[in-house]
XYZ file of C-alpha atoms in Angstrom:
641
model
C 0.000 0.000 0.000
C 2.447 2.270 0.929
C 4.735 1.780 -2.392
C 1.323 2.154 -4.100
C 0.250 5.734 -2.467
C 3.934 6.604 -3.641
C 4.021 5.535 -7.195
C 0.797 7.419 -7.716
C 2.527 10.935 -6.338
C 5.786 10.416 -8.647
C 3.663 12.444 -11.332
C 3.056 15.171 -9.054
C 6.678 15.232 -7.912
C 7.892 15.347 -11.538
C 6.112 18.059 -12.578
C 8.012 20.268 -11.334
C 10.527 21.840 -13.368
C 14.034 21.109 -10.974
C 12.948 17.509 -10.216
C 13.109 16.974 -13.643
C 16.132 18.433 -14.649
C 17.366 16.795 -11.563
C 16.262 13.315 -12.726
C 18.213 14.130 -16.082
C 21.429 14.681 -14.268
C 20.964 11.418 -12.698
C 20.675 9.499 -16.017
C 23.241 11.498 -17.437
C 25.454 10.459 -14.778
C 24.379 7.123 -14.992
C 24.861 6.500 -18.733
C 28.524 8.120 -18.341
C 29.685 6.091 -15.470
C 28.132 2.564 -17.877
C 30.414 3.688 -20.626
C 33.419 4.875 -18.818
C 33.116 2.049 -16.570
C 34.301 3.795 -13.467
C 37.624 5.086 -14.781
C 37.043 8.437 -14.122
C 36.305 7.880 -10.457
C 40.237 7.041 -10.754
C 40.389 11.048 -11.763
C 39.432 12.513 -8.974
C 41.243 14.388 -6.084
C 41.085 12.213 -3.076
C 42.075 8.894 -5.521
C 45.254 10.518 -6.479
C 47.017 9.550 -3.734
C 50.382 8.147 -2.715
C 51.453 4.272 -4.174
C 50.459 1.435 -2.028
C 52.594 1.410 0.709
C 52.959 4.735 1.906
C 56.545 5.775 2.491
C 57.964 2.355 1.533
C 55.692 2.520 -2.212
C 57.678 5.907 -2.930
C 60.915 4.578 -2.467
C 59.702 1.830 -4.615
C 58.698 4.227 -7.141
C 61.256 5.832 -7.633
C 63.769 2.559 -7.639
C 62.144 0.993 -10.376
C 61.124 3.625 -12.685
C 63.325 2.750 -15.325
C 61.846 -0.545 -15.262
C 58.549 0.455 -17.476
C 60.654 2.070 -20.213
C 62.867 -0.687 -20.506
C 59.382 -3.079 -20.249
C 58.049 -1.069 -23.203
C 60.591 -1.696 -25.276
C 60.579 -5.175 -24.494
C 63.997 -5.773 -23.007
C 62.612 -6.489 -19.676
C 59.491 -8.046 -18.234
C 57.760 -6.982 -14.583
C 58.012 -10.324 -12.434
C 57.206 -9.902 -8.939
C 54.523 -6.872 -8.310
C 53.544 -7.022 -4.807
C 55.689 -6.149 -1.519
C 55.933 -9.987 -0.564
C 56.566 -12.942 -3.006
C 53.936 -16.037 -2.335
C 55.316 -19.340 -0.149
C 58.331 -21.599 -1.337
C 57.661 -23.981 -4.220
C 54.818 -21.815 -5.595
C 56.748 -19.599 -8.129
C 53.982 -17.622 -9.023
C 53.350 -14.220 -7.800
C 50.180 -12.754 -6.449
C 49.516 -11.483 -10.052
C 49.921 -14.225 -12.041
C 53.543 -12.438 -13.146
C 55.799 -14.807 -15.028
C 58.670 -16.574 -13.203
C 61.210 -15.269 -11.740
C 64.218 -17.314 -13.640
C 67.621 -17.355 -14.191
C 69.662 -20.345 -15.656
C 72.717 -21.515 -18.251
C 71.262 -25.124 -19.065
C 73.408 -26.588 -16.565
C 71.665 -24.744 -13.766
C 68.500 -22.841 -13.006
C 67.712 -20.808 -10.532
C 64.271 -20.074 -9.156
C 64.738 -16.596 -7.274
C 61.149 -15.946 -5.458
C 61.150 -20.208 -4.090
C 65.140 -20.180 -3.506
C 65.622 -23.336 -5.352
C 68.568 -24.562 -7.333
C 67.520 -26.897 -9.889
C 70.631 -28.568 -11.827
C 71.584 -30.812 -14.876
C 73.259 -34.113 -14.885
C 76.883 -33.800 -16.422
C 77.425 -34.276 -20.159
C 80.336 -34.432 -22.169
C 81.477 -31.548 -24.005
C 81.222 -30.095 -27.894
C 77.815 -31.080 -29.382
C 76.709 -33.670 -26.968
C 76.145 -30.429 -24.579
C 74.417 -28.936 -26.930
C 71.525 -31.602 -26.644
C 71.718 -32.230 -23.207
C 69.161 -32.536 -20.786
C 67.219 -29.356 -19.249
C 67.909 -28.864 -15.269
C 64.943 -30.757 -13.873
C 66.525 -32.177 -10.877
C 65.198 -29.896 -7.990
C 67.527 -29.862 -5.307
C 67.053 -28.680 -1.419
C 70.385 -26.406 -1.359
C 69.680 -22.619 -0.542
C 70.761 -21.028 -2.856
C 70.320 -17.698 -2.568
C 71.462 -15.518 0.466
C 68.043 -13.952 2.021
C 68.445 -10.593 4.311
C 65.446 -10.595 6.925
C 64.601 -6.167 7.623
C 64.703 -5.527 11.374
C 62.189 -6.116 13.250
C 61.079 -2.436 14.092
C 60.619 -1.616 10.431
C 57.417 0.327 9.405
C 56.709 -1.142 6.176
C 58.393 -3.085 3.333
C 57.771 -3.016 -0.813
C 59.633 -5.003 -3.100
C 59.606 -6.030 -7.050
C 61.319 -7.676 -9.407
C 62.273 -8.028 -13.517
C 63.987 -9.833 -15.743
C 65.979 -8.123 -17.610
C 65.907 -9.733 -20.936
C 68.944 -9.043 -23.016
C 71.062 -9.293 -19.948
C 69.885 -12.562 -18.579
C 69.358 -11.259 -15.026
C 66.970 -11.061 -12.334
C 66.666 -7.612 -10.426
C 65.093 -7.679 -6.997
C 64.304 -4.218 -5.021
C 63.025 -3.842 -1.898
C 62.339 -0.859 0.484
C 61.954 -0.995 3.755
C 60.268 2.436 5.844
C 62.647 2.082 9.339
C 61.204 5.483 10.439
C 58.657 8.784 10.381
C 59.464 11.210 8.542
C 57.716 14.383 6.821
C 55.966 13.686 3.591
C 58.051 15.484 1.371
C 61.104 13.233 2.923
C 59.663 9.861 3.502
C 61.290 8.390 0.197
C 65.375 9.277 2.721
C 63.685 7.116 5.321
C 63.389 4.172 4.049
C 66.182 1.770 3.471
C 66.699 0.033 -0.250
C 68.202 -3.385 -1.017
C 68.990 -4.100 -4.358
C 69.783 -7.578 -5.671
C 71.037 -8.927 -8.584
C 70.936 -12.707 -9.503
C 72.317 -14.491 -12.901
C 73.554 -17.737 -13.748
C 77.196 -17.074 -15.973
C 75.957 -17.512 -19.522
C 80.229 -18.535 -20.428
C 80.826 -20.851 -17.351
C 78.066 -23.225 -17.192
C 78.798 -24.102 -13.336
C 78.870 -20.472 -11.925
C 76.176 -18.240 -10.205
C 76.159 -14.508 -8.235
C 74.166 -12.822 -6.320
C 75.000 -9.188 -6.139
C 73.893 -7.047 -3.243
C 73.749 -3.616 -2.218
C 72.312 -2.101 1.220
C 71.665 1.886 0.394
C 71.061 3.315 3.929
C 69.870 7.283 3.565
C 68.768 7.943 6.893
C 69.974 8.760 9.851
C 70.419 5.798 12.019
C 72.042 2.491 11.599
C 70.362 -0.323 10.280
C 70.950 -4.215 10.409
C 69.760 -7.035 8.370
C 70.112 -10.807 9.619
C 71.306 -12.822 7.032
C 70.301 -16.652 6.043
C 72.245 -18.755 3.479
C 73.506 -22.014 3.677
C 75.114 -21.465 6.875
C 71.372 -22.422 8.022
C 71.568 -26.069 6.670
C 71.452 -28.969 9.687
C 75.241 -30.007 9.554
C 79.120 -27.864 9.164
C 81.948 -29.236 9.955
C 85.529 -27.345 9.685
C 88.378 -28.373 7.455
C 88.523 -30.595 4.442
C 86.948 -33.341 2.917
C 83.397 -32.585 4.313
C 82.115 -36.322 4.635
C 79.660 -38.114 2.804
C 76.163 -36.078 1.648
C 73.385 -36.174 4.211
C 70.971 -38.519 4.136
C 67.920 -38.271 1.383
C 68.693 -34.740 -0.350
C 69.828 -32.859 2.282
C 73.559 -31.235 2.072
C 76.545 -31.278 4.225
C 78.395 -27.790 4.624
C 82.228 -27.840 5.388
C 83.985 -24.627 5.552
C 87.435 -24.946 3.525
C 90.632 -22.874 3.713
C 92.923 -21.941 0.749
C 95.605 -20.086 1.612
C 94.174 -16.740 2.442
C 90.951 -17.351 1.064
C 87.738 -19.511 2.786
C 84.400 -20.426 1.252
C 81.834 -22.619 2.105
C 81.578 -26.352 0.338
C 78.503 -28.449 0.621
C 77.646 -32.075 -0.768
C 74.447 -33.447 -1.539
C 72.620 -35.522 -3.793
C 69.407 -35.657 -5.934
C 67.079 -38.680 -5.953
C 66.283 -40.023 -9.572
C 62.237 -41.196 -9.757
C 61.977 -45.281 -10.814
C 66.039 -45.533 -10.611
C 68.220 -46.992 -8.027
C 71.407 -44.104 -9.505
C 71.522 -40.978 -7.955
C 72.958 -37.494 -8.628
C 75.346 -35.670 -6.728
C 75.572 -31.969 -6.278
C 78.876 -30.030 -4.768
C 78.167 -26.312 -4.085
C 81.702 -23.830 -3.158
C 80.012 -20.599 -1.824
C 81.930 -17.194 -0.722
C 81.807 -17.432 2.639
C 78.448 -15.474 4.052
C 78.457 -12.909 7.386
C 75.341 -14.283 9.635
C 74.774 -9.968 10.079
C 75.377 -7.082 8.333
C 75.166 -3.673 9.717
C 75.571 -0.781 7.311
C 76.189 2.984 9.029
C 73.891 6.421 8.466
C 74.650 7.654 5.096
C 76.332 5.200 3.502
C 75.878 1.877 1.992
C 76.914 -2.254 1.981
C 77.622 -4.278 -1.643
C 78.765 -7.630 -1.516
C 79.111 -10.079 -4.636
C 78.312 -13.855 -3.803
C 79.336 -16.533 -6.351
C 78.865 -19.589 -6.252
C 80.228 -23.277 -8.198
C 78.140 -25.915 -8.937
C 79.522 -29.028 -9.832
C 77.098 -31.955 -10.800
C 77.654 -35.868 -12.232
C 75.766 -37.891 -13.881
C 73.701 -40.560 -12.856
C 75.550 -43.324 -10.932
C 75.442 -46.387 -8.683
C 75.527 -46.033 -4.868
C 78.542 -48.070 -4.950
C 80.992 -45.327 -6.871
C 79.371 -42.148 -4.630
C 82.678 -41.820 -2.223
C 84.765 -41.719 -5.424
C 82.807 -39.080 -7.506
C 82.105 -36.830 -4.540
C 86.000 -36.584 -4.200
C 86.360 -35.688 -7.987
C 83.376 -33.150 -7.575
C 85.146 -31.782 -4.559
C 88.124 -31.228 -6.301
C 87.091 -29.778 -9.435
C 84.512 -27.137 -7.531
C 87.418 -25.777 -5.322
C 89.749 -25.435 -8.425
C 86.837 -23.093 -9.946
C 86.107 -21.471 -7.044
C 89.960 -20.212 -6.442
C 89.501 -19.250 -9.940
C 86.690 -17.341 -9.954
C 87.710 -15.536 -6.536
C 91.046 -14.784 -8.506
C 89.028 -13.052 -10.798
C 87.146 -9.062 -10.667
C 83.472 -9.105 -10.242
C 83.038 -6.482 -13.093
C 84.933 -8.963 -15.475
C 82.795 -11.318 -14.650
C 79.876 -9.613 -15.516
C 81.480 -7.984 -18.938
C 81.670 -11.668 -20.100
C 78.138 -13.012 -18.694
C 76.452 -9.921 -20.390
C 78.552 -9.770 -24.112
C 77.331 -13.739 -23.974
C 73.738 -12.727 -23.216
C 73.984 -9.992 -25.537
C 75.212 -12.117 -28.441
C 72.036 -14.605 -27.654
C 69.673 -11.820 -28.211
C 71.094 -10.626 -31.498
C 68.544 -12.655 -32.896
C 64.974 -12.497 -31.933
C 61.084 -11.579 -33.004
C 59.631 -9.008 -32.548
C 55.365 -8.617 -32.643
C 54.201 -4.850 -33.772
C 50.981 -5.161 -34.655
C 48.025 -7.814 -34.095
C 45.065 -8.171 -34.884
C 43.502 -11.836 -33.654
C 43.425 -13.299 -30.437
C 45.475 -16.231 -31.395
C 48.898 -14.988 -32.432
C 51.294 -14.423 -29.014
C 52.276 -11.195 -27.648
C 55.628 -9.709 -27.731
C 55.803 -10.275 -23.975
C 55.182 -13.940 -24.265
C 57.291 -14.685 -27.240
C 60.407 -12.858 -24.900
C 59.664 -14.321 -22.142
C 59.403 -18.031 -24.483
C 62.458 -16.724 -25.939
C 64.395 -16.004 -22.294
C 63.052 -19.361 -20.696
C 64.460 -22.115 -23.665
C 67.137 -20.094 -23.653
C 67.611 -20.769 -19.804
C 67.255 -24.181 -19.895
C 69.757 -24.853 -22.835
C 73.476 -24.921 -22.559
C 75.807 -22.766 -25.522
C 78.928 -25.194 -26.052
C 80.187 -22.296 -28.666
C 80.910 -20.178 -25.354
C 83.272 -23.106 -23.620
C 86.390 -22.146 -23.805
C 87.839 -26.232 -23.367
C 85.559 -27.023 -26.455
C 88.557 -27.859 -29.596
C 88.825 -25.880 -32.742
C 87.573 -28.344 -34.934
C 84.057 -29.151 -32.842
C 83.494 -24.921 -32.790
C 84.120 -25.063 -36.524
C 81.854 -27.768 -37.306
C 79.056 -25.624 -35.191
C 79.419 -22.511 -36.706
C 79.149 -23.472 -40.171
C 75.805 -25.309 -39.376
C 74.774 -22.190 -37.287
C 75.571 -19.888 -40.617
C 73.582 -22.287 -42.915
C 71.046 -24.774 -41.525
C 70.155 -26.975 -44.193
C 66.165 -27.940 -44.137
C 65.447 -26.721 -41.393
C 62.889 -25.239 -40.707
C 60.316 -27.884 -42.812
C 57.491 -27.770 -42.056
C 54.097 -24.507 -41.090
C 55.409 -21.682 -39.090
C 54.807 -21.791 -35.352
C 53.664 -18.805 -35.155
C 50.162 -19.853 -34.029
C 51.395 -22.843 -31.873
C 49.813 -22.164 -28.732
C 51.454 -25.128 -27.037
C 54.718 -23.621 -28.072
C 54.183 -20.019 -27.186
C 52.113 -20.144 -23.978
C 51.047 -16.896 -22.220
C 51.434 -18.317 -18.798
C 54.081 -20.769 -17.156
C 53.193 -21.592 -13.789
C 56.089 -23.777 -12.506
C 59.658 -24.864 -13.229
C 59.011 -28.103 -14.369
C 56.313 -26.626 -16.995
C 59.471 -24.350 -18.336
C 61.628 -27.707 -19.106
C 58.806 -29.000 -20.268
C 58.231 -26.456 -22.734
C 62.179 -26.638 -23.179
C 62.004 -29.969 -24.191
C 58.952 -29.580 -26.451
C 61.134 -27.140 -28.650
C 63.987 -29.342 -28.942
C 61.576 -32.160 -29.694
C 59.670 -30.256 -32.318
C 62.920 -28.455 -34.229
C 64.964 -32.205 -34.205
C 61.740 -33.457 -35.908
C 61.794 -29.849 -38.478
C 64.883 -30.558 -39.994
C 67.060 -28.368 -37.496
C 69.116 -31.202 -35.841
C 72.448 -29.489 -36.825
C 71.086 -26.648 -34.951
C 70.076 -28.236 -31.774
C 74.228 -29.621 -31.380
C 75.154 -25.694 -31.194
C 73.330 -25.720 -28.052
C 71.408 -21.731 -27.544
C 72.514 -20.271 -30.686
C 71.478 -23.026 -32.856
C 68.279 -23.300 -30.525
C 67.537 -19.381 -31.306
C 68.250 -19.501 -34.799
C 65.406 -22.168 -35.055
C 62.583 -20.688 -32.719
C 63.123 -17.550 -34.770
C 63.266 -19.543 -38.446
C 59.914 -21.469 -37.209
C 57.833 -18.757 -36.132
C 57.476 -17.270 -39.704
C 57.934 -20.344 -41.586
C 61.531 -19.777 -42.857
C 63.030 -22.641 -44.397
C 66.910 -23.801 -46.071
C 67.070 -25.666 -48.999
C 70.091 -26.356 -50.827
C 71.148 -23.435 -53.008
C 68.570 -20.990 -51.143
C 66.685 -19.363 -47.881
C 62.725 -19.406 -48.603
C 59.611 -17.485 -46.521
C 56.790 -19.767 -46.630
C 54.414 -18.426 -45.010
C 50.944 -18.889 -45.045
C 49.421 -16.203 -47.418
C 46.484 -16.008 -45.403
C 47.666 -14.558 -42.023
C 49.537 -11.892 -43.017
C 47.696 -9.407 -41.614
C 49.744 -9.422 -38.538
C 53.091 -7.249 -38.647
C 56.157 -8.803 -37.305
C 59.864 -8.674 -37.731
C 62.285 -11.859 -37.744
C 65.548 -10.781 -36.992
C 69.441 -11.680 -36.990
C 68.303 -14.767 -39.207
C 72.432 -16.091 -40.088
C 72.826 -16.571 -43.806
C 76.901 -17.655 -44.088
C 78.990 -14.746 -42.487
C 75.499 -12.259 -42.971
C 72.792 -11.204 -40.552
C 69.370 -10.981 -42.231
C 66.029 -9.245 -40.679
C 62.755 -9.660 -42.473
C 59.866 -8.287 -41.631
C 56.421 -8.148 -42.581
C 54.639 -5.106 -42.436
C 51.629 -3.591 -43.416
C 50.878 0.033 -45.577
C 48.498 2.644 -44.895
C 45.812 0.388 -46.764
C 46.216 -2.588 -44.562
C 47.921 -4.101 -47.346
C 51.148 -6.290 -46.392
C 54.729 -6.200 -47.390
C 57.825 -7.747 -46.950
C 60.887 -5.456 -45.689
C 64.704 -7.261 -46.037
C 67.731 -5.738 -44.534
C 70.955 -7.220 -44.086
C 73.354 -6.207 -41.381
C 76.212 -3.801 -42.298
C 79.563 -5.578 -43.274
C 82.772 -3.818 -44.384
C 83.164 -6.718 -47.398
C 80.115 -6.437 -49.583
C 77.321 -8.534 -49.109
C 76.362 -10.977 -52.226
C 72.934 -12.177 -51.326
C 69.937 -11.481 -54.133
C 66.630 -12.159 -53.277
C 63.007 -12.274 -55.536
C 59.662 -12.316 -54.623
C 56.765 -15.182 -55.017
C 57.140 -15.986 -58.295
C 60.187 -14.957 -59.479
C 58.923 -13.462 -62.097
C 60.831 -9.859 -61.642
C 64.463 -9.686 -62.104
C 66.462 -11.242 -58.974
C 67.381 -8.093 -56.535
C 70.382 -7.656 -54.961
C 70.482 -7.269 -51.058
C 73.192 -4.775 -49.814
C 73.854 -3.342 -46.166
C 71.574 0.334 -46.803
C 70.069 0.938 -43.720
C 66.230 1.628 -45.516
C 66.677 -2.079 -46.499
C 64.751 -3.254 -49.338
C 60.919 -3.717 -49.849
C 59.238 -6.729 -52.103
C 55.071 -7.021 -52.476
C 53.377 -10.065 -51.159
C 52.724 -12.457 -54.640
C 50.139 -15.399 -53.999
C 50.979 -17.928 -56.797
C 48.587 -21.001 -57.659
C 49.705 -23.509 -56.292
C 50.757 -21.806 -53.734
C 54.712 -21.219 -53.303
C 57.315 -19.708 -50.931
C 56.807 -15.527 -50.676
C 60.127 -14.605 -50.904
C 63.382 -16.524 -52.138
C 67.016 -15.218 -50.900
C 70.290 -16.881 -52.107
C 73.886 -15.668 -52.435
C 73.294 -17.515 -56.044
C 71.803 -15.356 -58.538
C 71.649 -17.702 -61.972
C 69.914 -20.293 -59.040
C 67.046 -17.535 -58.604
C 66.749 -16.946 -62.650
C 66.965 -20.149 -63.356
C 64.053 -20.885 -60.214
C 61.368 -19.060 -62.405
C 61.351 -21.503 -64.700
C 61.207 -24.460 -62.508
C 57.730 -23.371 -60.171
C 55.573 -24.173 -63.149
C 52.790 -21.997 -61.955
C 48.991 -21.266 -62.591
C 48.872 -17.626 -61.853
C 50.844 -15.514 -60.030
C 48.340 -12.888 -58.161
C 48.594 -9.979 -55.836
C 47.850 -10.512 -52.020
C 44.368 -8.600 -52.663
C 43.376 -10.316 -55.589
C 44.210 -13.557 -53.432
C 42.025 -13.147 -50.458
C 39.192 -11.565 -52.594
C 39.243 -14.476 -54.297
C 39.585 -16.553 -51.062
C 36.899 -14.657 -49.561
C 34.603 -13.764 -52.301
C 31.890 -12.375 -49.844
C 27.651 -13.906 -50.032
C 26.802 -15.601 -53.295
C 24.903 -13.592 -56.123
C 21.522 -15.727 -54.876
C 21.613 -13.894 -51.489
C 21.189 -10.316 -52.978
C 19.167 -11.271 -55.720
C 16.617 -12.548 -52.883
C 17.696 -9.667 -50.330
C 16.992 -7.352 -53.266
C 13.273 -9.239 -54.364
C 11.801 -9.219 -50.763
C 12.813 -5.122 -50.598
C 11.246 -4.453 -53.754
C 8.476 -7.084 -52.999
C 7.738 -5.269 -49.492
C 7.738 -1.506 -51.309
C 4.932 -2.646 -54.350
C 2.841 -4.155 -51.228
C 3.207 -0.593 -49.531
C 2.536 0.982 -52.327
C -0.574 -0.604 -52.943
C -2.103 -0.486 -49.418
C -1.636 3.722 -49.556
C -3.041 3.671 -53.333
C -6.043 1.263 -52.033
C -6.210 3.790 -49.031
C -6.672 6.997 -51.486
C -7.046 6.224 -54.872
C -8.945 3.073 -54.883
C -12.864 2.400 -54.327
C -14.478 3.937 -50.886
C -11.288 6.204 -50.864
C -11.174 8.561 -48.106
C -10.901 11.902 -49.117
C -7.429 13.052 -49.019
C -8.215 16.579 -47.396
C -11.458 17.606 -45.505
C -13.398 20.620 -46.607
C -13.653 23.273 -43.865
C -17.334 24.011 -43.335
């Protein structure tokens, strides 16, 4: 009743003239907020405020905000976003942020969990090359972890992998104090922390760490690292590993030098033969304290020395060899600067990357994003040892390498991957799904052709990703782009593609029609470059590729049957004489292709679209001539009487 007596006064209320324009407001407001959904509630004053975290989100701020522009350019990817990284084992962060990696193919290191995973040993040369991925999970600590004092305010902290560096960089900021607003960023404390596993020496990792203390008071951080494992003894030999896959920590002294060396082993599944795992680590300080205005580094390395699979019966004889070998590295690496350490870990990383893909325009749902083809990219590349960069490996064995890196012969046979969503995946929740993955590209190029490649270890394993993702294939005399015609309306560049002692990038890219095109550039040289290249067909004269930096531009021909889009060889009778060898049909423009392709509705659809308008207009017509003109017509205007 009482709803009733209301709804029977809402005319009275709206007849006056401010309710309604009230009312209109309302809907206005209404129909704004729908469309915008909510963002410009993000507009206003009182949402404006500081980051999440207060003092502690400033400092972060301010640390990583070189991290977007590198992210945009797609040398580094955002890993950990939130101030705390989930629970061991779970590698995931609270946003679903890819993994936070690092690895050589003999190790990998999972930074958020703290867990070394390793490789059996393998000989070297191109038996490394197709070695297994680490997917032994081991329970040493790998990473040293610095616990904030207990009176801090508040903490932040995130992490990136830096792509072409091959690098994890973790940040956190810790608020130990109040302080006025426009000064809060000086109060808090920031510990930086680099991680990589040595792209040149397959058994080496460091940790780099720097305590930058701003404020006024002294600050101390406890420090956990393998010191915290059950059992140390002092002086050599260490004992036997502990029981199951715990380790055994013995702290050894080299002349003036100590460092920590721990033994362990890694249980194989449905096998009696084990795994065993030394570790020599720089000796760790259980506390450091760093002074008002000043700051604490420290570098951490770290040898890993793994063998392969063997009997119970030989373990007291391979630990010693492990032993031995790990503290010869380690007095080597100690021997060694820090900064040269990094030149030659980077220049490796560097080298990797020369090649790669790059995404700049799509337009369906099912063709990966640049961020998941780097991150597919930095992953494999993680999990796969580079024999080229051992320095023991002979002459001969490097030769053999290169020359099948420079010219891969059939490979890659076979679609392009470019669509493969098993092979590009947007989301990798766990270690063992990355050497899964791993293992699925090595599978899938040995079975393209690209076994040559694979024995080159992560150079031959680039080269191939990149060659399969836009259907590039070697033949004998020639380099071929066979992709699928009908998919080219994505724009994407394939780059440092090795042709001999030459660096090719293609790229296909689209005009201001939506039309596609293929670009070709070749790297600069100082001897001249002899490669000549021809479009689908053939049927123009041969063009011949030189180092300009505008690079060279070729239309997209569709032939019937359908053949290769673009041909490049350093052999230009091969490509004259290739003309007359395709025996084609036709040889068409993209556009006449996909009309023909996609022709649109048949001619019977409009012809009956077209009958039942014209049908539906004479009916009209003849109800308003019945209405007028026809018997009992009204009269079409009344006489005023």
């Amino acid at each position: 009743m009482w709803l009733q007596q209301r709804l029977k006064g809402l005319p009275g209320l709206l007849s006056s003239s401010w309710a309604r324009r009230l009312l209109a407001l309302l809907i206005f407001l209404l129909v704004a907020y729908w469309y915008l959904g909510g963002a410009w509630l993000r507009l206003l004053p009182w949402r404006a405020g500081r980051p999440a975290g207060g003092a502690a989100g400033l400092c972060l701020q301010a640390e990583t905000r070189a991290w977007q522009a590198l992210a945009e350019k797609g040398e580094a990817r955002l890993l950990l976003l939130q101030a705390q990284a989930p629970g061991p084992g779970s590698g995931v962060d609270r946003d679903g942020a890819p993994l936070a990696l690092v690895g050589n193919g003999q190790l990998l290191l999972d930074v958020a969990a703290n867990q070394l995973w390793v490789a059996p040993a393998v000989g070297r040369g191109p038996a490394a090359g197709v070695a297994a991925s680490p997917a032994h999970s081991t329970e040493y600590p790998a990473l040293a972890q610095l616990r904030a004092p207990a009176t801090a305010l508040a903490e932040a902290g995130a992490a990136v992998a830096m792509l072409k560096d091959g690098a994890v960089l973790r940040v956190r900021c810790v608020h130990t104090g109040p302080a006025a607003s426009d000064g809060a960023a000086r109060e808090c404390v920031a510990v930086r922390e680099e991680v990589l596993a040595h792209r040149g020496r397959p058994h080496l990792y460091l940790q780099r760490l720097a305590i930058v203390n701003p404020t006024e008071r002294q600050v101390a951080f406890e420090v956990s690292g393998p010191l915290s494992v059950p059992s140390l003894t002092l002086g050599g030999g260490g004992g036997a590993a502990g029981a199951g896959g715990k380790f055994v920590t013995s702290l050894e002294k080299v002349g003036d030098r100590q460092f920590l060396l721990s033994s362990g082993r890694v249980l194989q599944p449905d096998s009696a033969k084990v795994v065993l795992v030394v570790v020599a680590a720089k000796k760790l300080v259980s506390r450091v304290q760093v002074a008002p205005k000043s700051q604490f580094e420290e570098t951490l390395v770290s040898v890993v020395h793994t063998s392969e699979p063997i009997d119970a019966s030989r373990l007291d004889d391979a630990f010693s060899k492990l032993r031995e070998a790990a503290k010869r590295e380690m007095l080597e690496v100690l021997r060694m600067r820090v900064e040269d350490l990094l030149q030659e870990h980077r220049k490796a990383w560097a080298d990797l990357f020369i090649s790669g893909v790059e995404m700049r325009k799509i337009t369906d749902a099912h063709t990966p994003s640049s961020k998941t083809v780097n991150m597919t990219l930095y992953y494999v590349l993680s999990t796969t040892p580079a024999p080229l960069l051992d320095p023991l490996i002979s002459s001969e064995e490097k030769e053999k390498m290169e020359a099948t890196l420079n010219y891969a012969d059939h490979c890659f046979s076979g679609h392009a991957t470019m669509h493969a969503e098993n092979l590009w995946p947007a989301h990798l929740l766990s270690v063992p799904q990355v050497v899964q993955l791993s293992d699925l590209w090595k599978l899938t190029l040995q079975k393209r052709g690209c076994k040559g490649l694979l024995a080159a270890g992560a150079h031959g394993l680039m080269q191939g990703m990149v060659l399969s993702f836009g259907g590039l294939q070697f033949t004998e005399n020639h380099l071929q782009f066979q992709a699928d015609p009908d998919v080219l309306h994505n724009s994407y560049s394939l780059r440092g593609i090795h042709y001999n002692k030459d660096s090719i990038n293609l790229a296909v890219l689209l005009d201001a029609d939506g039309k596609p095109f293929l670009h070709v550039s070749v790297k600069f040289q100082e001897k001249p470059v002899q490669l000549y290249a021809c479009e689908g067909g053939c049927s123009n004269e041969p063009v011949e590729l030189t180092s300009e930096l505008r690079g060279h531009t070729f239309p997209v021909m569709v032939t019937q049957p359908i053949t290769p889009l673009l041909y490049i060889s350093t052999d230009l009778v091969h490509l004259q004489d290739l003309r007359h060898t395709l025996h084609l049909k036709a040889i068409l423009a993209h556009e006449e292709h996909m009309a023909k392709q996609y022709p649109g509705l048949p001619f019977l659809f409009w012809f009956s679209v077209a009958s039942l308008i014209t049908l539906f207009h004479l009916f009209l017509f003849k109800l308003i001539y019945n209405e007028y003109c026809g018997p009992g017509a009204k009269p079409l205007f009344r006489s005023k009487v």
